Every structure is written in structure tokens, then in C-alpha cells.
Amino acid sequence: MCVVGDLKLDGKYGESAILICADRIIAVNPQLPDEGLMLLFEDIAEAKVKRLYGNAIFRVKKCDGQTVDLLRFTYSATDLCDAVADFITKVKDGSDIDEQLEVVKITYNNLRCFCPKCGRKLASPEADCMNCKGKGKMAEVLFGYIKPHIKMLIVSIILSIITTAMALVPPYITKMMVDDIIPNKNMSMLIAIILALMGVYLAQYGLGALRAYLLRITGDSIIVDLKKDIYAKAQYLPMKFYDKTSTGSIINRINSDTTQLQNFMLRITQEAVVQFFLMIGIIIIMLVMDWRLALFSLIPVPVVALLSRYFGKKLSPMYRRLWRRSSSISTILADTIPSIRVIKSFTNEKKTIDRFSKYVDDWMREDKSAAKTASIFPNAITFFVTCGSLLIWFIGGHYVIEGKTDLTLGILVSFISYASMFYAPVNFFASLSDSYQNALASTEKILDIITAEPEHNFGAGNAPKFLEGKVEFRNVNFSFERSKKILNDINFVIQPGETVGIVGTTGSGKSTIINLLMRFYDDYEGEILIDDINIKDIDIDFFRSRIGYVQQEPLMFRDTIFNNIAYSLPGAHVDQVINAADIANAHTFISRLPDSYDTTLGERGVGLSGGEKQRLSIARAVLKNPNLMIFDEATSAVDSETEKLIQDAIDQVIRGRTTFMIAHRLSTLKKANRILVVDKGRIIENGSHDELMALKGKYYKLINIQSMSEKVAADKEAENFE
Amino acid sequence: MPRNFIDEHQIKLTVNDKIYIDAELYTGEKFTMLEPHRLFPVSGLMKYISLIDEEGNEQLIIRNVDNLLPESKEALLSCLNERYMIPKITRLVKRTEKFLIWMWTVETDRGEFTFEIINSYQSIKILYDGRILIKDGNDNRYEIPDLYALDKRSIKLILPDV
């Protein structure tokens, strides 16, 4: 196999390569002596990828102690080079070459998961490309939301056409009044005409009101559908999306961007159609009345079209920048408002206000710049349109004064009325680019969510009847970002019903192992199996429903205690909820609350202590009777007494279930059947408490350090009591 | 453990292996194969350099590179330049978009390169001092030191994204 790097050894962009055979590696690089180097595996002591900042180096340490850099590359090739380094190490150690080659192939295929049509990266080789499924096309996406309301919109358009046609009547009647009725002093005709006009106005505005009502209902329905869809989509997006996207930005998309889009869609489907018919109707009437004047009145149209194009181009980037600023404001809000306690406790109100003001001022600056262009634009259009009217007055007035044509004063006045009506749609289409550019910026952000790759449910519908709870990690490698590898070659097997402790220093990768097991992240290398089935082949909803997950910081919703517990099993019977609370040692404190199970919790569970919230979260996990239990430092944030209560609850819960416990206090893991010690993303020790103590390795050291600090704390406490 | 801030005049640094450095203190204490890490790789390129040993433990911190003796400064900067690869974009040659994925072909101080930006709203950041930082789909970093020092066409192409 061959790996091509995109950097030269001196860090400049350029190509170089390594060729890996069954027993040797050949590097081809103009910067190596003789432009190449061949090394036998038996001469290599260690092969590894050294991650730097924005790039990495494939280095080998030879048996004579000399280190050689063979390949340099940007992060795009790090995963593959990691696999190659593992390949060399394992083949050198006597592993089966075909088996190891297969591992490299899997890594390569994962990297090559591109849609053959559009080139977009896919989550896995089998995944559908969201873009090529048609969802990425803006017009198609938008039409999808308009389609269910098409009948309403058609009715609305018909009403619009009727009212528009009615709007064309009054100028014609003006002509009749000026040329016939008033000069001939025909009083009865005048009354009849005024009554007819009144009827026209009544119908026009009555139907207009009905149309406005229908439009509003339809518009609201469209926006509701859109908001629901974005929210629903957001629920199924992988954790990686949330790692990189701020909450404020997502809220902004669901709230203001959908409104922006709704306004635009209604303008397109309604006003654009009406204005188009109005424009055609007026052109026909004007041509019939006086074709020469009609042609003169068309003179400003090309100027308006050119201006529209010019301003549209100028406005587009402005609205994109404006969106960025607006999104930043939402991000600040989403960040600071829920953290108000922290802000107050550090008396940082002033600083927070200043920061917010800075972002709002930034927005204001961008808005001013956009406002300038957006304001000049319609007025420039109106100016040209007015010039068009003046032209008609001049030429038409000249014809009437000279009397050389059959153009009467009535026709001229009526023509001017039609001309000003004609410029309205011209103006509309010109200014459409402004709202189009604005909507375009919003649409892009909405599509960012709608077309984002959701969590893949490759095993949809595959729900094994019973899960025993055997868990296996096979050659698992993972990194959140390519700049740092978080898990490295993780291998272990847990038998059903075993309790496993995962220990290690902060940042060692303990929680990441759990995150992968929970399928929060799917883009890891290797396999995770439960009862010998790849977890990716099991229905994701079913799989997660079989896991009880208790986090370090339990999150409660703004709801009653009952509903917070029943959250894991909607429709749970009261007895079940009380039983779960009892198992979690929570029932006693709940029953002492004035409103007991009906107590409404504040935001994030405000009103309960950390230990109480933790026990509610255990009750929530227990209620669904899971096969696997996961406790992620569940007792680390509570005092010793509460820890005992929680620990008792945990002891009850884990019976007969495969359990993973990440624990800060190692004393809580003594009952674990097995302990995995994780360090720098690798499992360095694996065994029972006694075995690991006998090993006198990292676990032994951690236990000793903790025992010493606990002893010191106990002594101090004793001193204080004395 | 207290951090070991070191007086810049009391340390001698020599390059060991491109990205590693050896340090010798005035007291005679020696450290080998230390990896220099910027504690503020975005906001303070020449300040607070942490020297980490092969076990990943921090041994020393240098507050200000500029205060080092010239040979030591040169050695440290050479290691830092090897380690930190943030190409400086000097021209945007081409910028295309398909399904909200942007492909940029740029000229940099390290040559021409093409990369993709998955989410321009999250991946392009303008800093307080006017620098623009860009992160591509593979987590590689790029920098535009001063947008307005670029040619007009590049500015026009980049401006909507910042």
C-alpha cells in the first residue's frame, strides 16, 4: 500500500509518499538523502505519527536509536498514517498481515466515504448523501413547505387577481368622467358611475380582507411546519454538530430565519404572481389606449432591471455579514442568560453588558452599511420611475395641446394613472432582490440544519429480543478533531452482568469510551459489539432505550418531579415511578416536599440539592429497566453522606446488569468485577481490584495517592472536631 | 505543583531534533527532548512557551521569547516554526461553493493549496486584532494577517464570509 502526503519535509506544500510492503517501508521524498529511503521492519524499533499543530510527521525510530522522518502531511492524512504505524508495529510483532491490512483498509474506506455525485463527505460508505437526495436544492426544499398549502394559496391568488382586475377599473372610469360625463353635465350617469365605483371598492377591499386572512393563516402554517422540521431535525443531529455549532445560532435559525423565509415565500407565491398579472394587464391596457405613450413608459424598465442587478450583488454579502453578527448576538444571549448565577457570583454584570454591547454595536455597524445601500436602492428606482411619468406628461401633454392625435385629456389622465400603477410592479420586482438576498442568507442557515447529516440508524428495525449485556471494544480509535487522538487501540470484553470500573486521570478518555458506547459519536475506527452484534447494526432508539445513563451533572427539565422521572418511560404507571424513586433512595426526600411528586422544578432542577437531583436522575435511569447501566462520575459532586445514599442506590440498581462506572473516588470501585485503567487514550491496566493492586502499576499509585489525601482530610476533620 | 517560570537570561536552549529542544539552566540543571508548546497560540505567539518533556509533563515556562539570549531565541523559534503550521494566506485564487461546502484554493507562504470549509460560519473567525483564522474540514489552520492587505479580488471574495 502507498500513502501520499501533501507536505514536503520542510513544511511547504508538495507531494511525497511512503510505500509499505509486507516487510519493509520505502519513503519517496525529494528532501531525503538520495530522494528515498528503504527500511526493513526488523530494523524499526518504533513507527508513530507525531501530531504537531496543523500538520503531522510519520517518524520511525530505528533499532540503532536514530529517528527518521519519512513523511509530513496535513491533518487530512493523519488517520491513515496512524493505521499504517499500527500496521507496522503489529506485523513486526508477528500479527497476521492480512488481518492488519484489513484494519488499514477499513480506515482508508472510512476516509474515502465521499458521495460519488457531489463529493460531499459521508458518515459511512453506506450512508445516503443528503444533498443528492434532492434536499439540498433550495427551491425544492422551499416548495416542499408550500406544497401542502397550495390550495389555500391558489384561492388567495384568484382573489388577488380579482382585486387586481378591480383596481384597473377606476382609472378607466376617470377617463369617462373627464371626457364625457363632467363636460356633458350628465348628473344621472355621474351618480350611477359613483355607485358602481363604490361597489367595485367594496368588493375590492372585502375580498382583500379575505385574502389577507387566508394568507396569514397559510403563512403561519408554513412557518410552523418549518420550525417543527428544523427542531425535529436538530434532535437527530449527531453530537459532533453540537460540538461545533453554538446553541444561540441554532435558536436564531429556528426563530428569526424561519420568519425571514416565510415573508419571502409569501412575497414570491403571492405578490409576485399578482404583480406580474398587474403588470401584464396594465401593459395591454396602455397599448390599447395609446401605443406610442405605452412604449415611452417602458423606457425606464431596462434601467430599473440593471440597477436591481447591481444592488442585488452589493446587498448579498452585506446580508451574509449581517446574519453572522445577528447570530453572534444570539450566541451571547444563549451563553449568558442561563449562566446568570455565575455572572452575578463573580460580579461580572458590567463586563457581560459591555461584551453584549460590543456585539450589538458590531451588528449596528453592519446594518448601517446595509441600510445605506438598501435605502438608496428603492429611491433610485423611484427616481427613474418618476422620470418616466414626467416623460409621459411631457409627450402626452404636447399631443393634447397640439391636438394632432386622438389623445384626449381624459385618456392622458387615465394613462398617467395606469403608468403609475405599472411602475408599482416594476418597483416590486426591483426591490424583490433585497428581500431575496436577505432570505437567501437565512435559507442557507436553515439548510445547514435541514441538510446536515443526521445520526445514522443503519440497524433501523433491528431490535434483538433480549440483550444479555456482553460488551466488546475491538481496535477502537477515535478523535474529536484530527489534531489530537483521544482513544488509541481500545480492546476489552465485558461479560454479561459484570460491573466494570473505568478509572484514569482527567482527560484520559474515560468518558469518551462511554460516549462511543452510547453512540453519541459514530465516526470511530474499529468495532463496538454488544452480544457479538455491532452496535451500529442495532436500531439506535432501541439500543439507547436499553441503557441507563447517569451523568455527573444531572439535568432536570422545568417540569414536575414525576414527569422528570417518567421522562425515560413515557406513560409509566405511578407505581413504577414511585418504585424507581424508592430504588434510587429518592422517595423519602420527595415525599417530604410540600408538593411531593408534583413539585415543579426550576430551570435545570433549581430547588434541589446536587445529591437529590442525582438520585432523581438514577430513578429516571432505573425506570426503563435497562440492560446496561452507565454511571459517569455520579458521586463526584456530592458530600460523603449523600455519596453513601447514592452508592446504596447504585448497589441496588446494578444487580444483574452490565454496569460501567466511571468513578473519581476509587474506593467506590472495590466491588467492581473488573477495573480498566485508561491513560492518554489507552487501556494500560485491566483486572480486578486485587489483581491491579498486586500489579503495583498506575491503579496502585492512584489508590495510594487517594488514600493519603483521604487520610489527611480525615485527620484535619478530626482536628477541627477536637 | 508550582509552575516553573524561568528567567529568560538564565536558560540556554539548543535544538535537539527539529521539534525538540534541549535546555540548560544557569544552575547546571539540564533537560533534553523538550517540546515547546505555545500557551496562547492565537493571541500571544511570543509569550508563555511551555516546555514539555517526553512524558507529557511540563518542565519549564518561558514568559517572553524576546527576552531570551539571541542563540536561544533562534533555537526556540526554529522549533516553534517547525511545530506550528498556520500557513498565511496571501491570495485567494478560487472560491467555489456547492451545497454549503466551500472550496478555497489559496496562495500561502508555504505554497498553493486547496481545502474545503464545511461551515463557513463556524470555521472562519475574525479576531480582535483584525486577523482572520480559518479552520478547514480536516482541522488544519490558516491565517489571513490583514484582509485589507490582500488584492482587491481576494478581499471581495472573502468579505461575505467574515
Coordinates of C-alpha atoms in Angstrom, one line a residue, chain A residues 96-567:
Chain A
D96 CA -1.4 -11.8 10.8
I97 CA -0.6 -9.5 7.9
D98 CA -4.0 -9.9 6.1
E99 CA -5.8 -9.1 9.3
Q100 CA -3.8 -5.9 9.9
L101 CA -4.2 -5.0 6.2
E102 CA -7.9 -5.2 6.7
V103 CA -7.8 -2.7 9.5
V104 CA -5.9 -0.2 7.3
K105 CA -8.4 -0.8 4.5
I106 CA -11.3 0.0 6.9
T107 CA -9.6 3.2 7.9
Y108 CA -9.0 4.1 4.2
N109 CA -12.6 3.3 3.2
N110 CA -13.8 5.5 6.1
L111 CA -11.7 8.3 4.8
R112 CA -12.9 7.7 1.2
C113 CA -16.6 8.0 2.2
F114 CA -17.5 10.6 -0.4
C115 CA -20.6 10.9 -2.4
P116 CA -19.6 10.0 -6.0
K117 CA -22.0 12.6 -7.3
C118 CA -21.4 15.7 -5.3
G119 CA -18.1 14.8 -3.4
R120 CA -19.6 15.6 0.0
K121 CA -18.2 13.5 2.9
L122 CA -20.5 10.8 4.1
A123 CA -20.8 9.4 7.6
S124 CA -20.1 5.9 6.3
P125 CA -19.8 4.1 2.9
E126 CA -23.5 3.0 3.0
A127 CA -24.9 6.4 4.0
D128 CA -27.1 8.3 1.7
C129 CA -26.0 11.7 0.6
M130 CA -28.4 14.2 1.9
N131 CA -27.6 16.7 -0.8
C132 CA -28.1 14.3 -3.7
K133 CA -31.4 13.2 -2.3
G134 CA -32.6 16.5 -3.5
K135 CA -33.0 18.1 -0.2
G136 CA -30.1 20.4 -0.7
K137 CA -31.7 22.2 -3.5
M138 CA -33.1 25.4 -2.1
A139 CA -36.1 25.7 -4.4
E140 CA -37.1 22.1 -3.8
V141 CA -36.8 22.5 -0.1
L142 CA -38.9 25.6 0.0
F143 CA -41.5 24.1 -2.4
G144 CA -41.8 21.2 0.0
Y145 CA -43.2 23.5 2.6
I146 CA -45.5 25.4 0.2
K147 CA -47.0 22.3 -1.4
P148 CA -49.3 21.2 1.5
H149 CA -50.9 24.7 1.4
I150 CA -51.1 25.0 -2.3
K151 CA -55.0 25.0 -2.4
M152 CA -55.1 27.9 0.0
L153 CA -52.5 29.8 -2.0
I154 CA -54.4 29.2 -5.3
V155 CA -57.6 30.6 -3.7
S156 CA -55.6 33.5 -2.5
I157 CA -54.1 34.1 -5.9
I158 CA -57.5 34.0 -7.5
L159 CA -58.7 36.6 -5.0
S160 CA -55.7 38.6 -5.7
I161 CA -56.3 38.6 -9.5
I162 CA -59.9 39.6 -8.9
T163 CA -58.9 42.5 -6.7
T164 CA -56.2 43.5 -9.1
A165 CA -58.6 43.5 -12.0
M166 CA -60.9 45.7 -9.9
A167 CA -58.0 48.0 -9.3
L168 CA -57.7 48.6 -13.0
V169 CA -61.3 49.8 -13.4
P170 CA -61.1 53.3 -11.6
P171 CA -58.6 54.9 -14.0
Y172 CA -60.7 53.9 -16.9
I173 CA -63.8 55.5 -15.3
T174 CA -61.7 58.6 -14.6
K175 CA -61.2 58.9 -18.4
M176 CA -65.0 58.6 -18.9
M177 CA -65.7 61.3 -16.3
V178 CA -63.1 63.7 -17.7
D179 CA -64.0 63.3 -21.4
D180 CA -67.8 62.6 -21.3
I181 CA -69.8 62.8 -18.1
I182 CA -68.5 66.1 -16.5
P183 CA -68.2 68.1 -19.8
N184 CA -71.8 66.9 -20.8
K185 CA -73.1 67.6 -17.2
N186 CA -74.7 64.1 -17.1
M187 CA -75.8 64.0 -13.5
S188 CA -77.6 60.7 -13.6
M189 CA -74.7 59.0 -15.2
L190 CA -72.4 60.5 -12.6
I191 CA -74.4 59.1 -9.7
A192 CA -74.6 55.7 -11.4
I193 CA -70.8 55.7 -12.0
I194 CA -70.1 56.7 -8.4
L195 CA -72.4 53.9 -7.1
A196 CA -70.7 51.4 -9.4
L197 CA -67.3 52.6 -8.2
M198 CA -68.4 52.2 -4.6
G199 CA -69.4 48.6 -5.4
V200 CA -66.1 48.0 -7.0
Y201 CA -64.2 49.4 -4.0
L202 CA -66.4 47.4 -1.6
A203 CA -65.7 44.2 -3.4
Q204 CA -62.1 45.0 -3.8
Y205 CA -61.4 45.7 -0.1
G206 CA -63.8 43.0 1.1
L207 CA -62.0 40.4 -1.0
G208 CA -58.7 42.0 0.0
A209 CA -59.5 41.4 3.7
L210 CA -60.4 37.8 3.0
R211 CA -57.2 37.3 1.0
A212 CA -55.1 38.8 3.8
Y213 CA -56.7 36.4 6.3
L214 CA -56.1 33.4 4.1
L215 CA -52.5 34.5 3.5
R216 CA -51.8 35.0 7.2
I217 CA -53.2 31.5 8.1
T218 CA -51.2 29.9 5.2
G219 CA -48.0 31.8 6.1
D220 CA -48.3 30.8 9.8
S221 CA -48.9 27.2 8.8
I222 CA -45.8 27.2 6.6
I223 CA -43.6 28.7 9.3
V224 CA -45.0 26.2 11.9
D225 CA -44.1 23.3 9.6
L226 CA -40.6 24.7 9.0
K227 CA -39.9 25.4 12.7
K228 CA -41.2 21.9 13.6
D229 CA -39.0 20.3 10.9
I230 CA -35.9 22.2 11.9
Y231 CA -36.4 21.4 15.6
A232 CA -37.1 17.8 14.8
K233 CA -34.0 17.6 12.6
A234 CA -31.9 19.2 15.3
Q235 CA -32.9 16.4 17.7
Y236 CA -31.4 13.8 15.4
L237 CA -28.2 15.6 14.6
P238 CA -25.1 13.9 15.9
M239 CA -23.2 15.3 18.9
K240 CA -20.5 16.5 16.6
F241 CA -22.8 19.1 15.1
Y242 CA -23.5 20.5 18.6
D243 CA -19.8 20.4 19.5
K244 CA -19.2 22.8 16.6
T245 CA -22.4 24.9 16.5
S246 CA -23.5 27.3 19.2
T247 CA -26.9 26.9 20.7
G248 CA -27.6 30.6 20.0
S249 CA -27.0 30.1 16.4
I250 CA -29.5 27.2 16.3
I251 CA -32.1 29.2 18.2
N252 CA -31.6 32.0 15.7
R253 CA -32.3 29.7 12.8
I254 CA -35.4 28.3 14.3
N255 CA -36.8 31.7 15.3
S256 CA -35.8 34.6 13.1
D257 CA -34.6 32.8 10.0
T258 CA -37.8 30.9 9.5
T259 CA -39.8 34.2 9.8
Q260 CA -37.5 35.8 7.2
L261 CA -38.1 32.9 4.9
Q262 CA -41.8 32.9 5.5
N263 CA -42.0 36.5 4.4
F264 CA -40.1 35.8 1.3
M265 CA -42.0 32.7 0.4
L266 CA -45.3 34.7 0.7
R267 CA -43.9 37.5 -1.4
I268 CA -42.9 35.0 -4.1
T269 CA -46.0 33.0 -4.1
Q270 CA -48.5 35.8 -3.7
E271 CA -47.3 39.3 -4.5
A272 CA -45.0 38.2 -7.3
V273 CA -47.9 36.5 -9.1
V274 CA -50.3 39.4 -8.5
Q275 CA -47.7 42.0 -9.5
F276 CA -46.9 40.0 -12.6
F277 CA -50.5 39.9 -13.8
L278 CA -51.0 43.5 -12.9
M279 CA -48.0 44.5 -15.0
I280 CA -49.2 42.5 -18.0
G281 CA -52.8 43.8 -17.6
I282 CA -51.6 47.4 -17.5
I283 CA -49.2 47.0 -20.4
I284 CA -52.1 45.7 -22.5
I285 CA -54.5 48.5 -21.4
M286 CA -51.8 51.1 -22.1
L287 CA -51.0 49.7 -25.5
V288 CA -54.7 49.8 -26.4
M289 CA -55.1 53.3 -25.1
D290 CA -52.0 54.7 -26.9
W291 CA -49.3 52.5 -28.1
R292 CA -46.7 55.4 -28.5
L293 CA -47.1 56.5 -24.9
A294 CA -47.0 52.9 -23.8
L295 CA -43.6 52.4 -25.4
F296 CA -42.3 55.6 -23.8
S297 CA -43.4 54.4 -20.4
L298 CA -41.4 51.3 -20.9
I299 CA -38.1 53.3 -21.3
P300 CA -37.2 53.2 -17.5
V301 CA -37.7 49.4 -17.3
P302 CA -34.2 48.3 -18.5
V303 CA -32.6 50.9 -16.2
V304 CA -34.5 49.5 -13.3
A305 CA -33.5 46.0 -14.2
L306 CA -29.8 46.9 -14.4
L307 CA -30.0 48.8 -11.1
S308 CA -31.7 45.9 -9.5
R309 CA -28.9 43.5 -10.6
Y310 CA -26.2 45.9 -9.4
F311 CA -27.7 46.5 -6.0
G312 CA -28.6 42.8 -5.6
K313 CA -24.9 42.0 -5.9
K314 CA -23.9 44.6 -3.4
L315 CA -26.5 43.6 -0.9
S316 CA -25.9 39.8 -0.9
P317 CA -22.5 39.9 1.0
M318 CA -23.9 42.5 3.3
Y319 CA -26.8 40.4 4.4
R320 CA -24.5 37.4 5.0
R321 CA -22.3 39.5 7.3
L322 CA -25.4 40.9 9.0
W323 CA -26.6 37.3 9.7
R324 CA -23.2 36.5 11.2
R325 CA -23.5 39.5 13.6
S326 CA -27.1 38.6 14.4
S327 CA -26.1 35.0 15.1
S328 CA -23.3 36.2 17.4
I329 CA -25.8 38.2 19.4
S330 CA -28.0 35.1 19.8
T331 CA -24.9 33.1 20.9
I332 CA -24.0 35.6 23.6
L333 CA -27.6 35.5 24.8
A334 CA -27.8 31.7 24.9
D335 CA -24.5 31.7 26.7
T336 CA -25.0 34.4 29.3
I337 CA -28.7 34.3 30.3
P338 CA -28.6 30.7 31.6
S339 CA -25.3 31.4 33.3
I340 CA -26.7 34.4 35.2
R341 CA -25.8 32.8 38.6
V342 CA -22.1 32.6 37.6
I343 CA -22.2 36.2 36.3
K344 CA -23.7 37.5 39.5
S345 CA -21.4 35.5 41.7
F346 CA -18.3 36.9 40.0
T347 CA -19.9 40.4 39.8
N348 CA -19.3 40.3 36.1
E349 CA -22.6 42.1 35.1
K350 CA -20.8 45.2 33.7
K351 CA -18.3 43.1 31.7
T352 CA -21.2 41.0 30.3
I353 CA -23.1 44.1 29.3
D354 CA -20.0 45.5 27.7
R355 CA -19.5 42.3 25.7
F356 CA -23.1 42.2 24.6
S357 CA -23.0 45.9 23.7
K358 CA -19.9 45.3 21.6
Y359 CA -21.7 42.6 19.6
V360 CA -24.8 44.7 19.2
D361 CA -22.7 47.7 18.0
D362 CA -21.0 45.4 15.5
W363 CA -24.4 44.4 14.2
M364 CA -25.4 48.0 14.1
R365 CA -22.3 48.9 12.1
E366 CA -23.1 46.2 9.5
D367 CA -26.7 47.1 9.5
K368 CA -25.9 50.8 8.8
S369 CA -23.8 49.8 5.9
A370 CA -26.6 47.5 4.5
A371 CA -29.2 50.1 5.3
K372 CA -27.4 52.7 3.2
T373 CA -27.4 50.5 0.1
A374 CA -30.9 49.2 0.8
S375 CA -32.2 52.7 1.2
I376 CA -30.5 54.2 -1.9
F377 CA -31.8 51.4 -4.0
P378 CA -35.6 51.8 -3.9
N379 CA -35.3 55.6 -4.0
A380 CA -33.1 55.4 -7.1
I381 CA -35.7 53.2 -8.7
T382 CA -38.5 55.6 -7.7
F383 CA -36.5 58.4 -9.2
F384 CA -36.3 56.7 -12.6
V385 CA -39.9 55.7 -12.4
T386 CA -40.9 59.3 -11.7
C387 CA -38.8 60.5 -14.6
G388 CA -40.8 58.1 -16.7
S389 CA -44.1 59.7 -15.5
L390 CA -42.6 63.2 -16.4
L391 CA -41.8 61.9 -19.8
I392 CA -45.4 60.8 -20.4
W393 CA -46.7 64.1 -19.1
F394 CA -44.4 65.9 -21.4
I395 CA -45.1 63.9 -24.6
G396 CA -48.8 63.3 -23.8
G397 CA -49.3 67.0 -22.8
H398 CA -47.7 68.0 -26.1
Y399 CA -50.0 65.8 -28.1
V400 CA -53.1 67.1 -26.3
I401 CA -52.1 70.8 -26.7
E402 CA -51.2 70.3 -30.4
G403 CA -54.4 68.2 -30.9
K404 CA -52.7 66.3 -33.8
T405 CA -53.6 62.9 -32.4
D406 CA -56.9 61.5 -31.0
L407 CA -55.3 61.7 -27.5
T408 CA -57.8 63.4 -25.2
L409 CA -57.1 64.9 -21.7
G410 CA -59.2 62.1 -20.2
I411 CA -57.1 59.4 -21.9
L412 CA -53.9 61.2 -20.8
V413 CA -55.0 61.4 -17.1
S414 CA -56.2 57.8 -17.2
F415 CA -52.9 56.8 -18.9
I416 CA -50.9 58.6 -16.2
S417 CA -52.8 56.6 -13.6
Y418 CA -52.1 53.4 -15.3
A419 CA -48.5 54.3 -15.8
S420 CA -48.0 55.0 -12.0
M421 CA -49.8 51.6 -11.4
F422 CA -47.4 50.0 -13.9
Y423 CA -44.3 51.2 -12.1
A424 CA -45.5 49.6 -8.8
P425 CA -44.9 46.1 -10.1
V426 CA -41.6 47.2 -11.7
N427 CA -40.6 48.6 -8.4
F428 CA -41.7 45.5 -6.6
F429 CA -39.6 43.2 -8.8
A430 CA -36.7 45.5 -8.4
S431 CA -36.9 45.5 -4.6
L432 CA -37.5 41.8 -4.6
S433 CA -33.8 41.3 -4.8
D434 CA -33.4 43.0 -1.4
S435 CA -35.7 40.5 0.3
Y436 CA -34.3 37.7 -1.8
Q437 CA -30.8 38.4 -0.7
N438 CA -32.0 38.6 2.9
A439 CA -33.9 35.3 2.6
L440 CA -31.0 33.7 0.8
A441 CA -28.8 34.3 3.8
S442 CA -31.5 32.8 6.1
T443 CA -32.2 29.9 3.8
E444 CA -28.5 28.9 3.8
K445 CA -28.5 28.7 7.6
I446 CA -31.7 26.7 7.7
L447 CA -30.5 24.3 5.0
D448 CA -27.3 23.9 7.1
I449 CA -29.5 22.1 9.6
I450 CA -32.1 20.5 7.3
T451 CA -29.4 19.0 5.0
A452 CA -26.9 18.2 7.8
E453 CA -26.1 14.5 8.1
P454 CA -28.3 13.1 10.8
E455 CA -27.3 10.3 13.2
H456 CA -27.3 7.2 11.1
N457 CA -29.6 4.4 12.0
F458 CA -28.1 1.6 9.9
G459 CA -29.8 -1.0 12.0
A460 CA -33.2 0.6 11.9
G461 CA -35.8 -2.0 13.0
N462 CA -33.2 -4.5 14.2
A463 CA -34.2 -4.8 17.9
P464 CA -32.9 -8.1 19.4
K465 CA -35.5 -9.7 21.7
F466 CA -33.1 -9.8 24.6
L467 CA -29.8 -8.3 25.4
E468 CA -27.6 -10.2 27.8
G469 CA -25.1 -7.3 28.1
K470 CA -21.8 -8.7 26.8
V471 CA -19.8 -5.6 25.6
E472 CA -16.7 -5.7 23.4
F473 CA -14.5 -2.9 22.1
R474 CA -12.4 -4.1 19.2
N475 CA -9.4 -2.0 17.9
V476 CA -11.3 1.2 18.7
N477 CA -9.6 4.5 17.7
F478 CA -11.2 7.9 18.0
S479 CA -10.5 11.6 17.8
F480 CA -12.9 14.6 18.1
E481 CA -10.5 16.6 16.0
R482 CA -7.6 15.3 13.9
S483 CA -5.2 17.4 15.9
K484 CA -5.4 15.0 18.9
K485 CA -6.2 11.4 19.1
I486 CA -8.4 10.7 22.1
L487 CA -8.7 6.9 22.1
N488 CA -6.0 4.6 20.9
D489 CA -6.4 0.9 20.1
I490 CA -9.0 0.2 22.8
N491 CA -9.7 -3.5 23.2
F492 CA -11.7 -5.2 26.0
V493 CA -14.5 -7.7 26.6
I494 CA -17.0 -7.4 29.4
Q495 CA -19.2 -10.4 30.3
P496 CA -23.0 -10.0 30.9
G497 CA -23.7 -8.8 34.4
E498 CA -20.2 -7.6 35.2
T499 CA -19.6 -4.4 36.9
V500 CA -16.7 -2.5 35.3
G501 CA -14.9 0.5 36.8
I502 CA -13.2 2.8 34.4
V503 CA -10.5 4.9 36.1
G504 CA -7.9 7.3 34.9
T505 CA -6.8 10.9 35.2
T506 CA -8.9 13.8 33.9
G507 CA -8.8 13.9 30.1
S508 CA -7.5 10.3 29.8
G509 CA -10.5 9.2 27.6
K510 CA -12.8 7.5 30.2
S511 CA -16.0 9.5 29.3
T512 CA -15.2 9.2 25.6
I513 CA -15.4 5.4 25.9
I514 CA -18.9 5.8 27.3
N515 CA -19.8 8.4 24.6
L516 CA -18.9 5.9 21.9
L517 CA -20.8 3.1 23.7
M518 CA -23.8 5.4 23.8
R519 CA -23.4 6.0 20.1
F520 CA -23.1 9.8 20.6
Y521 CA -20.2 9.6 18.1
D522 CA -20.2 7.0 15.3
D523 CA -17.1 8.0 13.3
Y524 CA -14.6 5.9 15.2
E525 CA -12.4 3.2 13.8
G526 CA -12.8 -0.4 14.9
E527 CA -15.9 -2.0 16.2
I528 CA -18.0 -1.9 19.4
L529 CA -20.2 -5.0 19.9
I530 CA -23.0 -5.9 22.3
D531 CA -23.8 -9.6 22.5
D532 CA -21.5 -10.0 19.5
I533 CA -23.6 -7.7 17.3
N534 CA -22.0 -4.4 16.1
I535 CA -23.9 -1.6 17.9
K536 CA -24.2 0.2 14.6
D537 CA -26.3 -2.7 13.3
I538 CA -28.9 -2.3 16.1
D539 CA -31.8 0.1 16.0
I540 CA -30.4 3.2 17.6
D541 CA -33.5 4.1 19.5
F542 CA -33.9 0.5 20.8
F543 CA -30.2 0.4 21.7
R544 CA -30.3 3.6 23.7
S545 CA -33.5 2.6 25.4
R546 CA -31.6 -0.4 26.8
I547 CA -29.0 1.8 28.5
G548 CA -29.5 3.6 31.8
Y549 CA -27.2 6.7 31.8
V550 CA -26.4 8.7 34.9
Q551 CA -24.3 11.8 34.3
Q552 CA -22.1 13.7 36.7
E553 CA -24.3 16.8 36.4
P554 CA -27.9 15.5 36.2
L555 CA -30.1 17.7 34.0
M556 CA -33.7 18.2 35.1
F557 CA -36.4 19.8 32.9
R558 CA -38.7 22.6 34.0
D559 CA -41.4 20.2 34.9
T560 CA -42.7 18.2 37.9
I561 CA -40.6 15.6 39.7
F562 CA -43.0 12.9 38.5
N563 CA -42.5 13.9 34.9
N564 CA -38.8 14.3 35.3
I565 CA -38.6 10.7 36.5
A566 CA -41.1 9.4 33.9
Y567 CA -39.1 11.1 31.2

